[in-house]
Amino acid sequence: MFFKNDPEKERLKQERKQKELELKEKKKQEKELAKLKDKEVTKENLRRRKEFKKTKSFIYITFDEISEMFKLSNDFFRVFKFDELVEYKLIEDGAKVAQGGVSVGRVAAGGLLLGPTGMLIGGLTGKKKLENQVTELKIEITVTGNNEGTYSINLIDKPVKKDSWTYKGSVGTAKSIIEFFDKISNVE
């Protein structure tokens, strides 16, 4: 017994094959474009690393005020330009404490009383639930451009008592970094 080929089924089968081939080709092109972009990003970061000269440094971050760039201590390969910085925020135990150097509520009240230092301390003390320890303190930065994304400066990543030198030192470092970000972002 012989079956006759249905021309409509054959046509649909050919169209499906053609679409699969087009999809494969499109994925291949996207992959090649991604490789090319990665090469360009790597090349630009290499150029920036060569140009980078440290003028100011904190434990987790280094700045080049002349070339207007900064890099994180835990990321050797990426160098960010000041103007690529979009947002920065201080986060304690998952809650945003300060953002972009300009904050709300108790942070603003602390700023009125004690200036930038008061803003940071006001934000850190304005929690609804008072606990005597912190398990996380970090600064999250968002950048555009060559290294677009969100990056973290982890100041505390394990339980630490709030009255310890570790916590106080980390808050001081956070204050210094936030103040410098305010300065380079022209936030008053």
PDB file of C-alpha atoms in Angstrom, residues 16 47 53 55 75 81 97 102 107 120 122 124 128 137 148 151-152 156 159-160 164 166 172 179 181-182 184:
ATOM      1  CA  ARG A  16       8.879  24.572   9.897  1.00  0.00           C
ATOM      2  CA  ARG A  47      42.526  50.531  28.798  1.00  0.00           C
ATOM      3  CA  LYS A  53      46.033  55.929  39.182  1.00  0.00           C
ATOM      4  CA  THR A  55      44.271  59.004  44.496  1.00  0.00           C
ATOM      5  CA  ASP A  75      36.551  43.026  41.115  1.00  0.00           C
ATOM      6  CA  LYS A  81      33.725  56.092  35.339  1.00  0.00           C
ATOM      7  CA  VAL A  97      19.046  52.908  54.915  1.00  0.00           C
ATOM      8  CA  VAL A 102      19.665  61.732  49.830  1.00  0.00           C
ATOM      9  CA  VAL A 107      18.009  60.157  57.773  1.00  0.00           C
ATOM     10  CA  LEU A 120      23.985  58.084  57.962  1.00  0.00           C
ATOM     11  CA  GLY A 122      19.988  58.705  61.590  1.00  0.00           C
ATOM     12  CA  LEU A 124      21.032  53.376  60.769  1.00  0.00           C
ATOM     13  CA  LYS A 128      11.384  49.857  63.482  1.00  0.00           C
ATOM     14  CA  LEU A 137      25.716  45.889  55.772  1.00  0.00           C
ATOM     15  CA  GLU A 148      26.286  48.092  33.200  1.00  0.00           C
ATOM     16  CA  TYR A 151      27.395  45.685  42.215  1.00  0.00           C
ATOM     17  CA  SER A 152      27.787  45.341  45.988  1.00  0.00           C
ATOM     18  CA  ILE A 156      29.419  43.067  56.897  1.00  0.00           C
ATOM     19  CA  PRO A 159      26.338  38.432  62.451  1.00  0.00           C
ATOM     20  CA  VAL A 160      28.046  41.321  64.258  1.00  0.00           C
ATOM     21  CA  SER A 164      31.293  46.149  68.346  1.00  0.00           C
ATOM     22  CA  THR A 166      33.659  45.886  63.583  1.00  0.00           C
ATOM     23  CA  GLY A 172      32.466  54.713  59.324  1.00  0.00           C
ATOM     24  CA  GLU A 179      30.069  60.951  51.211  1.00  0.00           C
ATOM     25  CA  PHE A 181      29.747  59.187  46.059  1.00  0.00           C
ATOM     26  CA  ASP A 182      27.745  62.276  47.055  1.00  0.00           C
ATOM     27  CA  ILE A 184      31.264  62.864  42.705  1.00  0.00           C
TER      28      ILE A 184
END
